[in-house]
Amino acid sequence: MRALALLYHDVVEGGDWDASGFPDPVSATYKLERHDFERHLAAASAVAARRGTVHDLLEGTLDPPPVLLTFDDGGASAYGCIADMLERAGWRGHFFITTDYLGTPGFVGRAQVRELAERGHVIGTHSCSHPTRMARCSWDRLIAEWSRSAETLADVLGAPVRVASVPGGAFSRRVAAAAAAAGLAALFTSEPTVRCRVVDGCLVVGRYVLRRGAPAAVAAALASGALSARLRQLCLWNLKKVAKAVGGDLYPTLSRLVHGHTRSDSARATRA
Ligand SMILES: [Zn+2]
């Protein structure tokens, strides 16, 4: 099973990075300016074979492979900006909500989440507390993060919530197994792959992350399934894993080798 899923976070205006989502410098590197996201959306719309949702994957509607637009963290811009833009371009998005932050400054509230679902967007959980290193959480903590957050959202929507995304990109088979045990049917990761797999009955879907500064052409290349763009992200992902394994400040150096330019923020990027 193949899916082209793109991962975004918040969309803000005028460099007001703290207006939506987590207000810290690392999170800011994952947020796009509105005019940049507009270009990304137009570029992806021009090449996407099909504007899809996770329902296509769960129902087996896979030809051509759907393009999925996903948004992590549950920042206020999901309601105030992103959903309108998506709808104007004929898309429905996936909004993954960090439930401990529901209704707090910079994040969507319960009524907004309900309206997003009514407008056809997919609502999923992004855990309760957004653990920095999900893969290192105990089994009980994983179960609590998935099940409590899904219950909170089910209470908001009046319907079960069966979709999730992993905070911080820290994925492991155990994280997916816990999601399955908590009753989730699909789990989005930050692993750059188009191949979906199943862990204990839970569909695990990779995603390609688009951060601040990523050209719209990259979004288009990924949405069209271009192999070169996908391999580039896979290469970076693997370099990141190596850098984490050896520790220290190796990642910026490795990233420079791939990007061909300086990305000083890369080393500090742990939240996704
Ligand atoms: Zn996140």
mmCIF file of C-alpha atoms in Angstrom, residues 27-180:
data_model
loop_
_atom_site.group_PDB
_atom_site.id
_atom_site.type_symbol
_atom_site.label_atom_id
_atom_site.label_comp_id
_atom_site.label_asym_id
_atom_site.label_seq_id
_atom_site.Cartn_x
_atom_site.Cartn_y
_atom_site.Cartn_z
ATOM 1 C CA SER A 27 8.990 24.605 16.922
ATOM 2 C CA ALA A 28 9.191 27.850 14.932
ATOM 3 C CA THR A 29 11.469 26.149 12.402
ATOM 4 C CA TYR A 30 8.558 23.844 11.523
ATOM 5 C CA LYS A 31 6.093 26.687 10.878
ATOM 6 C CA LEU A 32 5.448 28.268 7.493
ATOM 7 C CA GLU A 33 4.501 31.802 6.599
ATOM 8 C CA ARG A 34 1.023 31.991 5.091
ATOM 9 C CA HIS A 35 2.269 33.150 1.683
ATOM 10 C CA ASP A 36 4.766 30.288 1.583
ATOM 11 C CA PHE A 37 2.113 27.736 2.477
ATOM 12 C CA GLU A 38 -0.120 29.223 -0.227
ATOM 13 C CA ARG A 39 2.631 28.482 -2.753
ATOM 14 C CA HIS A 40 3.114 24.964 -1.381
ATOM 15 C CA LEU A 41 -0.592 24.268 -1.647
ATOM 16 C CA ALA A 42 -0.832 25.577 -5.203
ATOM 17 C CA ALA A 43 2.231 23.568 -6.233
ATOM 18 C CA ALA A 44 0.980 20.350 -4.625
ATOM 19 C CA SER A 45 -2.525 20.880 -6.024
ATOM 20 C CA ALA A 46 -1.131 21.191 -9.536
ATOM 21 C CA VAL A 47 0.524 17.778 -9.463
ATOM 22 C CA ALA A 48 -1.415 15.632 -6.969
ATOM 23 C CA ALA A 49 -2.982 12.673 -8.730
ATOM 24 C CA ARG A 50 -5.677 12.601 -6.046
ATOM 25 C CA ARG A 51 -6.491 14.685 -2.991
ATOM 26 C CA GLY A 52 -6.966 11.963 -0.430
ATOM 27 C CA THR A 53 -7.535 11.244 3.223
ATOM 28 C CA VAL A 54 -6.672 8.394 5.542
ATOM 29 C CA HIS A 55 -10.134 6.990 4.819
ATOM 30 C CA ASP A 56 -8.896 6.090 1.323
ATOM 31 C CA LEU A 57 -6.130 4.035 2.914
ATOM 32 C CA LEU A 58 -8.393 2.350 5.443
ATOM 33 C CA GLU A 59 -10.959 1.574 2.760
ATOM 34 C CA GLY A 60 -8.353 0.421 0.240
ATOM 35 C CA THR A 61 -8.995 3.168 -2.352
ATOM 36 C CA LEU A 62 -5.405 3.374 -3.510
ATOM 37 C CA ASP A 63 -5.209 3.912 -7.231
ATOM 38 C CA PRO A 64 -3.808 6.419 -7.950
ATOM 39 C CA PRO A 65 -1.949 6.746 -4.633
ATOM 40 C CA PRO A 66 -3.666 9.522 -2.658
ATOM 41 C CA VAL A 67 -1.814 12.625 -1.502
ATOM 42 C CA LEU A 68 -2.549 13.401 2.147
ATOM 43 C CA LEU A 69 -1.960 16.762 3.811
ATOM 44 C CA THR A 70 -1.383 16.457 7.567
ATOM 45 C CA PHE A 71 -0.852 19.070 10.276
ATOM 46 C CA ASP A 72 0.612 18.262 13.682
ATOM 47 C CA ASP A 73 0.228 19.798 17.129
ATOM 48 C CA GLY A 74 -3.272 21.353 16.965
ATOM 49 C CA GLY A 75 -2.138 24.969 16.774
ATOM 50 C CA ALA A 76 -4.742 27.712 16.396
ATOM 51 C CA SER A 77 -3.886 28.235 12.721
ATOM 52 C CA ALA A 78 -5.528 24.888 11.888
ATOM 53 C CA TYR A 79 -8.890 26.595 12.338
ATOM 54 C CA GLY A 80 -8.013 30.220 11.734
ATOM 55 C CA CYS A 81 -6.086 29.798 8.509
ATOM 56 C CA ILE A 82 -5.193 26.357 7.195
ATOM 57 C CA ALA A 83 -8.662 24.779 6.895
ATOM 58 C CA ASP A 84 -9.995 27.711 4.823
ATOM 59 C CA MET A 85 -7.018 27.550 2.478
ATOM 60 C CA LEU A 86 -7.357 23.794 2.052
ATOM 61 C CA GLU A 87 -11.063 23.997 1.326
ATOM 62 C CA ARG A 88 -10.575 26.722 -1.277
ATOM 63 C CA ALA A 89 -8.102 24.421 -3.043
ATOM 64 C CA GLY A 90 -10.385 21.385 -2.825
ATOM 65 C CA TRP A 91 -8.585 19.560 -0.048
ATOM 66 C CA ARG A 92 -9.522 18.174 3.329
ATOM 67 C CA GLY A 93 -6.699 18.045 5.859
ATOM 68 C CA HIS A 94 -5.697 15.894 8.802
ATOM 69 C CA PHE A 95 -5.337 17.801 12.061
ATOM 70 C CA PHE A 96 -3.559 16.008 14.891
ATOM 71 C CA ILE A 97 -4.445 17.542 18.226
ATOM 72 C CA THR A 98 -2.281 17.567 21.381
ATOM 73 C CA THR A 99 -5.190 17.278 23.779
ATOM 74 C CA ASP A 100 -3.584 18.715 26.942
ATOM 75 C CA TYR A 101 -3.305 22.010 25.024
ATOM 76 C CA LEU A 102 -6.918 22.104 23.725
ATOM 77 C CA GLY A 103 -8.283 25.598 24.238
ATOM 78 C CA THR A 104 -5.036 27.034 25.621
ATOM 79 C CA PRO A 105 -3.438 30.141 24.047
ATOM 80 C CA GLY A 106 -2.135 29.376 20.561
ATOM 81 C CA PHE A 107 -4.122 26.145 20.201
ATOM 82 C CA VAL A 108 -7.536 25.194 18.834
ATOM 83 C CA GLY A 109 -10.475 24.791 21.223
ATOM 84 C CA ARG A 110 -13.161 22.150 21.471
ATOM 85 C CA ALA A 111 -15.777 23.970 19.366
ATOM 86 C CA GLN A 112 -13.193 24.626 16.651
ATOM 87 C CA VAL A 113 -12.175 20.968 16.527
ATOM 88 C CA ARG A 114 -15.819 19.991 16.244
ATOM 89 C CA GLU A 115 -16.358 22.438 13.384
ATOM 90 C CA LEU A 116 -13.262 21.231 11.541
ATOM 91 C CA ALA A 117 -14.637 17.673 11.667
ATOM 92 C CA GLU A 118 -18.053 18.875 10.491
ATOM 93 C CA ARG A 119 -16.341 20.551 7.533
ATOM 94 C CA GLY A 120 -14.903 17.180 6.509
ATOM 95 C CA HIS A 121 -11.400 17.378 7.921
ATOM 96 C CA VAL A 122 -9.906 14.379 9.693
ATOM 97 C CA ILE A 123 -9.293 14.855 13.402
ATOM 98 C CA GLY A 124 -6.685 12.682 15.089
ATOM 99 C CA THR A 125 -4.702 12.589 18.288
ATOM 100 C CA HIS A 126 -1.115 13.761 18.649
ATOM 101 C CA SER A 127 -0.961 12.393 22.255
ATOM 102 C CA CYS A 128 -2.021 14.197 25.430
ATOM 103 C CA SER A 129 1.209 15.858 26.474
ATOM 104 C CA HIS A 130 3.484 15.702 23.386
ATOM 105 C CA PRO A 131 6.328 13.683 24.997
ATOM 106 C CA THR A 132 9.685 14.733 23.580
ATOM 107 C CA ARG A 133 10.775 11.141 23.173
ATOM 108 C CA MET A 134 7.698 9.006 22.682
ATOM 109 C CA ALA A 135 9.742 5.910 21.893
ATOM 110 C CA ARG A 136 11.295 6.042 25.359
ATOM 111 C CA CYS A 137 7.974 6.186 27.228
ATOM 112 C CA SER A 138 6.901 3.186 29.287
ATOM 113 C CA TRP A 139 4.185 0.942 27.886
ATOM 114 C CA ASP A 140 1.669 2.249 30.428
ATOM 115 C CA ARG A 141 2.503 5.831 29.551
ATOM 116 C CA LEU A 142 2.105 5.095 25.829
ATOM 117 C CA ILE A 143 -1.287 3.490 26.410
ATOM 118 C CA ALA A 144 -2.351 6.465 28.540
ATOM 119 C CA GLU A 145 -1.138 9.033 25.990
ATOM 120 C CA TRP A 146 -3.007 7.355 23.130
ATOM 121 C CA SER A 147 -6.177 6.247 24.887
ATOM 122 C CA ARG A 148 -6.814 9.350 27.037
ATOM 123 C CA SER A 149 -6.240 11.732 24.127
ATOM 124 C CA ALA A 150 -8.466 9.674 21.806
ATOM 125 C CA GLU A 151 -11.181 9.643 24.478
ATOM 126 C CA THR A 152 -10.939 13.408 24.930
ATOM 127 C CA LEU A 153 -11.371 13.979 21.210
ATOM 128 C CA ALA A 154 -14.176 11.408 20.974
ATOM 129 C CA ASP A 155 -15.939 13.363 23.716
ATOM 130 C CA VAL A 156 -15.465 16.588 21.721
ATOM 131 C CA LEU A 157 -16.704 15.071 18.471
ATOM 132 C CA GLY A 158 -19.305 12.652 19.755
ATOM 133 C CA ALA A 159 -17.689 9.994 17.580
ATOM 134 C CA PRO A 160 -14.722 7.648 17.926
ATOM 135 C CA VAL A 161 -11.252 8.931 16.991
ATOM 136 C CA ARG A 162 -9.135 6.246 15.388
ATOM 137 C CA VAL A 163 -6.270 8.175 13.779
ATOM 138 C CA ALA A 164 -3.068 9.477 15.356
ATOM 139 C CA SER A 165 0.344 10.941 14.623
ATOM 140 C CA VAL A 166 3.512 10.425 16.639
ATOM 141 C CA PRO A 167 4.822 13.531 18.417
ATOM 142 C CA GLY A 168 8.478 14.384 18.036
ATOM 143 C CA GLY A 169 8.984 11.900 15.217
ATOM 144 C CA ALA A 170 10.190 9.353 17.787
ATOM 145 C CA PHE A 171 8.684 6.230 16.320
ATOM 146 C CA SER A 172 9.198 2.630 17.345
ATOM 147 C CA ARG A 173 7.243 -0.561 16.779
ATOM 148 C CA ARG A 174 6.199 -0.373 20.447
ATOM 149 C CA VAL A 175 4.689 3.101 19.908
ATOM 150 C CA ALA A 176 2.551 1.626 17.113
ATOM 151 C CA ALA A 177 1.694 -1.485 19.135
ATOM 152 C CA ALA A 178 0.460 0.748 21.957
ATOM 153 C CA ALA A 179 -1.603 2.763 19.464
ATOM 154 C CA ALA A 180 -3.140 -0.480 18.222
#
